PDB file of C-alpha atoms in Angstrom:
ATOM      1  CA  VAL A 293     153.357   2.654 -11.855  1.00 96.00           C
ATOM      2  CA  LEU A 294     150.027   4.474 -12.037  1.00 97.00           C
ATOM      3  CA  LYS A 295     151.545   7.132 -14.244  1.00 97.00           C
ATOM      4  CA  LYS A 296     152.720   4.467 -16.688  1.00 97.00           C
ATOM      5  CA  VAL A 297     149.454   2.577 -16.643  1.00 98.00           C
ATOM      6  CA  HIS A 298     147.287   5.631 -17.208  1.00 98.00           C
ATOM      7  CA  TYR A 299     149.572   6.723 -20.065  1.00 98.00           C
ATOM      8  CA  LEU A 300     149.329   3.289 -21.736  1.00 98.00           C
ATOM      9  CA  SER A 301     145.575   3.274 -21.281  1.00 98.00           C
ATOM     10  CA  ALA A 302     145.315   6.786 -22.780  1.00 98.00           C
ATOM     11  CA  ILE A 303     147.302   6.054 -25.896  1.00 97.00           C
ATOM     12  CA  GLU A 304     145.355   2.845 -26.438  1.00 97.00           C
ATOM     13  CA  GLN A 305     142.139   4.815 -26.007  1.00 96.00           C
ATOM     14  CA  ILE A 306     140.667   2.378 -23.476  1.00 97.00           C
ATOM     15  CA  GLU A 307     137.306   3.778 -22.415  1.00 97.00           C
ATOM     16  CA  GLY A 308     136.118   2.955 -18.903  1.00 98.00           C
ATOM     17  CA  ASP A 309     136.337   3.840 -15.258  1.00 98.00           C
ATOM     18  CA  TYR A 310     139.131   3.649 -12.656  1.00 98.00           C
ATOM     19  CA  LEU A 311     138.447   1.269  -9.802  1.00 98.00           C
ATOM     20  CA  GLU A 312     140.640   1.185  -6.701  1.00 98.00           C
ATOM     21  CA  PHE A 313     140.262  -1.304  -3.854  1.00 97.00           C
ATOM     22  CA  GLY A 314     142.124  -0.359  -0.706  1.00 91.00           C
ATOM     23  CA  VAL A 315     142.146   3.457  -0.825  1.00 93.00           C
ATOM     24  CA  PHE A 316     143.661   3.957   2.705  1.00 89.00           C
ATOM     25  CA  THR A 317     144.675   7.642   2.925  1.00 92.00           C
ATOM     26  CA  GLY A 318     143.879   8.374  -0.751  1.00 94.00           C
ATOM     27  CA  SER A 319     147.401   8.950  -2.016  1.00 96.00           C
ATOM     28  CA  SER A 320     147.250   6.602  -5.012  1.00 97.00           C
ATOM     29  CA  PHE A 321     143.608   7.564  -5.706  1.00 98.00           C
ATOM     30  CA  CYS A 322     144.517  11.238  -5.920  1.00 98.00           C
ATOM     31  CA  HIS A 323     147.588  10.445  -7.973  1.00 98.00           C
ATOM     32  CA  SER A 324     145.476   8.624 -10.538  1.00 98.00           C
ATOM     33  CA  ILE A 325     143.168  11.606 -10.904  1.00 98.00           C
ATOM     34  CA  ARG A 326     146.197  13.906 -11.391  1.00 97.00           C
ATOM     35  CA  CYS A 327     147.660  11.542 -13.995  1.00 97.00           C
ATOM     36  CA  CYS A 328     144.458  11.521 -16.036  1.00 97.00           C
ATOM     37  CA  SER A 329     144.180  15.296 -15.763  1.00 97.00           C
ATOM     38  CA  LYS A 330     147.650  15.738 -17.260  1.00 96.00           C
ATOM     39  CA  LEU A 331     146.828  13.275 -20.057  1.00 97.00           C
ATOM     40  CA  LEU A 332     143.721  15.093 -21.218  1.00 97.00           C
ATOM     41  CA  LYS A 333     145.675  16.818 -24.035  1.00 96.00           C
ATOM     42  CA  LEU A 334     146.714  13.406 -25.270  1.00 96.00           C
ATOM     43  CA  ASN A 335     143.261  11.894 -24.992  1.00 97.00           C
ATOM     44  CA  PRO A 336     140.370  14.311 -24.273  1.00 97.00           C
ATOM     45  CA  ASN A 337     137.984  11.381 -23.791  1.00 97.00           C
ATOM     46  CA  LEU A 338     139.626  10.723 -20.409  1.00 97.00           C
ATOM     47  CA  ILE A 339     137.325  13.375 -18.971  1.00 97.00           C
ATOM     48  CA  LYS A 340     134.575  10.721 -19.104  1.00 97.00           C
ATOM     49  CA  THR A 341     136.471   8.526 -16.621  1.00 98.00           C
ATOM     50  CA  LYS A 342     134.841   8.215 -13.251  1.00 98.00           C
ATOM     51  CA  PHE A 343     136.947   7.243 -10.254  1.00 98.00           C
ATOM     52  CA  TYR A 344     135.609   4.724  -7.741  1.00 98.00           C
ATOM     53  CA  GLY A 345     137.392   4.018  -4.454  1.00 97.00           C
ATOM     54  CA  PHE A 346     136.461   1.118  -2.180  1.00 96.00           C
ATOM     55  CA  ASP A 347     137.683   0.755   1.412  1.00 92.00           C
ATOM     56  CA  SER A 348     136.331  -0.101   4.826  1.00 88.00           C
ATOM     57  CA  PHE A 349     138.170   2.922   6.167  1.00 84.00           C
ATOM     58  CA  ALA A 350     138.297   0.925   9.380  1.00 78.00           C
ATOM     59  CA  GLY A 351     141.121  -1.500   8.727  1.00 61.00           C
ATOM     60  CA  PHE A 352     140.626  -5.201   8.009  1.00 56.00           C
ATOM     61  CA  GLY A 353     138.018  -6.218  10.568  1.00 52.00           C
ATOM     62  CA  THR A 354     137.760  -9.941  11.297  1.00 58.00           C
ATOM     63  CA  LEU A 355     140.090 -11.778   8.900  1.00 59.00           C
ATOM     64  CA  GLU A 356     139.015 -14.998   7.272  1.00 59.00           C
ATOM     65  CA  LYS A 357     141.006 -18.147   8.015  1.00 65.00           C
ATOM     66  CA  GLY A 358     144.147 -18.100   5.908  1.00 63.00           C
ATOM     67  CA  ASP A 359     144.274 -14.314   5.585  1.00 58.00           C
ATOM     68  CA  GLU A 360     146.167 -13.821   8.877  1.00 53.00           C
ATOM     69  CA  HIS A 361     149.359 -11.815   8.433  1.00 51.00           C
ATOM     70  CA  PRO A 362     151.573 -10.052  11.013  1.00 49.00           C
ATOM     71  CA  PHE A 363     151.397  -6.712   9.208  1.00 52.00           C
ATOM     72  CA  TYR A 364     147.786  -6.681   8.084  1.00 52.00           C
ATOM     73  CA  THR A 365     146.084  -5.306  11.200  1.00 49.00           C
ATOM     74  CA  ASP A 366     143.478  -2.636  11.893  1.00 47.00           C
ATOM     75  CA  GLU A 367     146.005  -0.564  13.756  1.00 51.00           C
ATOM     76  CA  ASN A 368     148.174  -0.194  10.636  1.00 49.00           C
ATOM     77  CA  PHE A 369     145.403   0.475   8.121  1.00 55.00           C
ATOM     78  CA  ALA A 370     142.477   2.299   9.751  1.00 67.00           C
ATOM     79  CA  THR A 371     141.822   5.750   8.299  1.00 78.00           C
ATOM     80  CA  SER A 372     139.074   8.386   7.975  1.00 87.00           C
ATOM     81  CA  LEU A 373     136.557   8.552   5.131  1.00 93.00           C
ATOM     82  CA  THR A 374     135.865  12.217   5.817  1.00 94.00           C
ATOM     83  CA  THR A 375     139.579  13.118   5.624  1.00 94.00           C
ATOM     84  CA  VAL A 376     140.139  11.124   2.487  1.00 95.00           C
ATOM     85  CA  ASN A 377     137.039  12.604   0.824  1.00 96.00           C
ATOM     86  CA  LYS A 378     138.310  16.145   1.533  1.00 96.00           C
ATOM     87  CA  ARG A 379     141.701  15.222   0.115  1.00 96.00           C
ATOM     88  CA  VAL A 380     140.260  13.831  -3.112  1.00 98.00           C
ATOM     89  CA  LYS A 381     137.958  16.831  -3.593  1.00 97.00           C
ATOM     90  CA  LYS A 382     141.005  19.132  -3.737  1.00 96.00           C
ATOM     91  CA  VAL A 383     142.433  17.367  -6.785  1.00 96.00           C
ATOM     92  CA  SER A 384     139.261  16.067  -8.541  1.00 95.00           C
ATOM     93  CA  GLU A 385     138.639  19.216 -10.593  1.00 87.00           C
ATOM     94  CA  ASN A 386     136.255  18.216 -13.411  1.00 86.00           C
ATOM     95  CA  PHE A 387     136.436  14.500 -12.716  1.00 97.00           C
ATOM     96  CA  GLU A 388     133.631  12.626 -10.993  1.00 97.00           C
ATOM     97  CA  PHE A 389     134.587  10.343  -8.119  1.00 98.00           C
ATOM     98  CA  GLN A 390     132.866   8.224  -5.525  1.00 98.00           C
ATOM     99  CA  LEU A 391     134.236   6.660  -2.354  1.00 97.00           C
ATOM    100  CA  ILE A 392     132.309   3.609  -1.231  1.00 96.00           C
ATOM    101  CA  PRO A 393     132.884   2.679   2.454  1.00 95.00           C
ATOM    102  CA  GLY A 394     132.413  -0.771   3.947  1.00 92.00           C
ATOM    103  CA  PHE A 395     133.922  -4.197   4.066  1.00 90.00           C
ATOM    104  CA  PHE A 396     133.943  -5.706   0.620  1.00 90.00           C
ATOM    105  CA  ASN A 397     131.801  -8.737   1.462  1.00 88.00           C
ATOM    106  CA  ASP A 398     128.997  -6.210   2.057  1.00 92.00           C
ATOM    107  CA  SER A 399     129.774  -3.111   0.001  1.00 94.00           C
ATOM    108  CA  LEU A 400     130.395  -4.985  -3.247  1.00 95.00           C
ATOM    109  CA  LYS A 401     127.331  -7.242  -3.093  1.00 94.00           C
ATOM    110  CA  PRO A 402     125.100  -5.033  -5.320  1.00 93.00           C
ATOM    111  CA  GLY A 403     127.587  -5.509  -8.139  1.00 96.00           C
ATOM    112  CA  ALA A 404     129.257  -3.075 -10.554  1.00 97.00           C
ATOM    113  CA  GLN A 405     126.134  -2.545 -12.674  1.00 94.00           C
ATOM    114  CA  ALA A 406     124.249  -1.178  -9.646  1.00 95.00           C
ATOM    115  CA  LEU A 407     126.824   1.583  -9.433  1.00 95.00           C
ATOM    116  CA  GLY A 408     126.666   2.299 -13.120  1.00 95.00           C
ATOM    117  CA  ILE A 409     130.051   0.781 -13.854  1.00 97.00           C
ATOM    118  CA  LYS A 410     130.000  -0.851 -17.315  1.00 97.00           C
ATOM    119  CA  LYS A 411     133.667  -0.959 -18.266  1.00 98.00           C
ATOM    120  CA  SER A 412     136.954  -0.575 -16.435  1.00 98.00           C
ATOM    121  CA  SER A 413     140.083   0.920 -17.950  1.00 98.00           C
ATOM    122  CA  VAL A 414     142.354   0.564 -14.878  1.00 98.00           C
ATOM    123  CA  ILE A 415     141.849  -1.586 -11.786  1.00 98.00           C
ATOM    124  CA  PHE A 416     144.114  -1.153  -8.749  1.00 98.00           C
ATOM    125  CA  ILE A 417     143.956  -3.993  -6.152  1.00 96.00           C
ATOM    126  CA  ASP A 418     145.679  -2.819  -2.949  1.00 90.00           C
ATOM    127  CA  SER A 419     143.607  -4.660  -0.397  1.00 81.00           C
ATOM    128  CA  ASP A 420     146.284  -7.155   0.623  1.00 77.00           C
ATOM    129  CA  THR A 421     144.351 -10.283   1.653  1.00 86.00           C
ATOM    130  CA  TYR A 422     142.965 -13.128  -0.401  1.00 87.00           C
ATOM    131  CA  SER A 423     139.335 -12.663   0.620  1.00 89.00           C
ATOM    132  CA  SER A 424     139.283  -8.898  -0.086  1.00 90.00           C
ATOM    133  CA  ALA A 425     141.110  -9.342  -3.417  1.00 93.00           C
ATOM    134  CA  ARG A 426     138.740 -12.182  -4.327  1.00 94.00           C
ATOM    135  CA  ASP A 427     135.681 -10.057  -3.651  1.00 94.00           C
ATOM    136  CA  ALA A 428     137.162  -7.093  -5.508  1.00 96.00           C
ATOM    137  CA  LEU A 429     138.204  -9.043  -8.586  1.00 97.00           C
ATOM    138  CA  GLN A 430     134.892 -10.929  -8.861  1.00 96.00           C
ATOM    139  CA  PHE A 431     133.164  -7.558  -8.642  1.00 97.00           C
ATOM    140  CA  CYS A 432     135.323  -6.278 -11.503  1.00 98.00           C
ATOM    141  CA  ALA A 433     134.897  -9.360 -13.716  1.00 97.00           C
ATOM    142  CA  PRO A 434     131.871  -8.028 -15.696  1.00 96.00           C
ATOM    143  CA  THR A 435     133.708  -4.731 -16.369  1.00 97.00           C
ATOM    144  CA  LEU A 436     136.840  -6.271 -17.919  1.00 97.00           C
ATOM    145  CA  GLN A 437     137.498  -5.677 -21.588  1.00 97.00           C
ATOM    146  CA  LEU A 438     140.378  -6.112 -23.986  1.00 97.00           C
ATOM    147  CA  GLY A 439     142.991  -3.640 -22.759  1.00 97.00           C
ATOM    148  CA  THR A 440     141.928  -3.294 -19.122  1.00 98.00           C
ATOM    149  CA  PHE A 441     145.004  -2.852 -16.973  1.00 98.00           C
ATOM    150  CA  ILE A 442     145.030  -4.680 -13.614  1.00 98.00           C
ATOM    151  CA  VAL A 443     147.517  -3.418 -11.022  1.00 98.00           C
ATOM    152  CA  LEU A 444     148.141  -5.976  -8.245  1.00 97.00           C
ATOM    153  CA  ASP A 445     149.944  -4.700  -5.188  1.00 92.00           C
ATOM    154  CA  ASP A 446     151.326  -7.140  -2.592  1.00 87.00           C
ATOM    155  CA  TYR A 447     151.359  -9.868  -5.264  1.00 93.00           C
ATOM    156  CA  PHE A 448     154.125 -11.787  -3.492  1.00 90.00           C
ATOM    157  CA  SER A 449     152.886 -11.486   0.075  1.00 80.00           C
ATOM    158  CA  TYR A 450     152.417 -14.524   2.307  1.00 74.00           C
ATOM    159  CA  ARG A 451     155.989 -15.566   1.635  1.00 74.00           C
ATOM    160  CA  GLY A 452     155.320 -15.911  -2.071  1.00 76.00           C
ATOM    161  CA  SER A 453     152.646 -18.601  -1.727  1.00 77.00           C
ATOM    162  CA  GLU A 454     150.467 -19.115  -4.799  1.00 86.00           C
ATOM    163  CA  GLN A 455     147.696 -20.439  -2.559  1.00 80.00           C
ATOM    164  CA  LYS A 456     147.267 -17.252  -0.520  1.00 84.00           C
ATOM    165  CA  GLY A 457     146.692 -13.573  -0.905  1.00 84.00           C
ATOM    166  CA  VAL A 458     146.241 -11.529  -4.067  1.00 90.00           C
ATOM    167  CA  ARG A 459     148.042 -14.154  -6.211  1.00 94.00           C
ATOM    168  CA  LYS A 460     145.430 -16.821  -5.388  1.00 93.00           C
ATOM    169  CA  ALA A 461     142.533 -14.416  -6.025  1.00 94.00           C
ATOM    170  CA  PHE A 462     143.896 -13.382  -9.380  1.00 97.00           C
ATOM    171  CA  SER A 463     144.414 -16.978 -10.493  1.00 95.00           C
ATOM    172  CA  GLU A 464     140.794 -17.751  -9.642  1.00 94.00           C
ATOM    173  CA  LEU A 465     139.578 -14.763 -11.623  1.00 96.00           C
ATOM    174  CA  ILE A 466     141.409 -15.978 -14.733  1.00 95.00           C
ATOM    175  CA  ASP A 467     140.244 -19.559 -14.371  1.00 94.00           C
ATOM    176  CA  GLN A 468     136.619 -18.849 -13.531  1.00 94.00           C
ATOM    177  CA  HIS A 469     136.002 -16.205 -16.206  1.00 93.00           C
ATOM    178  CA  ASP A 470     138.078 -17.579 -19.109  1.00 90.00           C
ATOM    179  CA  ILE A 471     140.274 -14.528 -19.257  1.00 94.00           C
ATOM    180  CA  GLN A 472     143.730 -14.296 -20.846  1.00 96.00           C
ATOM    181  CA  VAL A 473     146.223 -11.769 -19.569  1.00 97.00           C
ATOM    182  CA  ARG A 474     149.759 -10.608 -20.385  1.00 97.00           C
ATOM    183  CA  ARG A 475     152.204  -9.428 -17.777  1.00 97.00           C
ATOM    184  CA  VAL A 476     153.202  -5.847 -18.500  1.00 97.00           C
ATOM    185  CA  PHE A 477     155.813  -5.150 -15.745  1.00 96.00           C
ATOM    186  CA  SER A 478     156.640  -5.476 -12.073  1.00 95.00           C
ATOM    187  CA  TYR A 479     157.126  -2.547  -9.703  1.00 93.00           C
ATOM    188  CA  GLY A 480     158.055  -1.533  -6.196  1.00 88.00           C
ATOM    189  CA  MET A 481     158.418  -4.027  -3.359  1.00 79.00           C
ATOM    190  CA  GLY A 482     156.223  -6.737  -4.911  1.00 88.00           C
ATOM    191  CA  GLY A 483     153.603  -5.379  -7.294  1.00 93.00           C
ATOM    192  CA  VAL A 484     152.753  -6.652 -10.773  1.00 96.00           C
ATOM    193  CA  VAL A 485     150.746  -5.172 -13.670  1.00 98.00           C
ATOM    194  CA  TYR A 486     148.737  -7.273 -16.155  1.00 98.00           C
ATOM    195  CA  VAL A 487     146.615  -6.321 -19.172  1.00 98.00           C
ATOM    196  CA  VAL A 488     143.572  -8.266 -20.356  1.00 98.00           C
ATOM    197  CA  SER A 489     144.580  -9.730 -23.747  1.00 96.00           C
ATOM    198  CA  ASP A 490     141.469 -11.791 -24.390  1.00 92.00           C
ATOM    199  CA  LYS A 491     138.071 -12.231 -22.725  1.00 79.00           C
ATOM    200  CA  LYS A 492     135.836 -14.962 -24.156  1.00 71.00           C
ATOM    201  CA  ALA A 493     132.996 -14.902 -21.642  1.00 56.00           C
TER     202      ALA A 493
END
């Protein structure tokens, strides 16, 4: 899915950064860097892309009411920032990257502008719960532009409820920021990709 999205972004010449929420062991983060590296011949401007990864690197912490899920536990998702950072360094080559540790309700408070993020080309939401996806998407809202791709993992979690999880957070983003999106494709065990087709605000 990331290979497809980065390819589409490259041929559309969407300028902006890559933002990933829920880095875990760094597999998808590293894969995105490798994808962009291979696409440089197609679009040399991709070298300007900076890669930002956000994760607590300590699991979920205390879940908000309504976010409880039998699989989303610290034991299943705790990892090491030091290990992930070393892994990313091995593949980053000429690309800049930054891993930002901390729970989203704290680490995202300064806002995208404080980190120097003006536009996003690809956003990957893999943080599972409603509250984390809500914080991530609201953080991303000022960076959205026509053509920004939004990859939503675990879109159908919580037994498919539209009032829980990533699905609820994404609906709120669209409603609150007057954004129009088009569904691009589905993937894997329950992921969906959208592209921003209009942004009035």
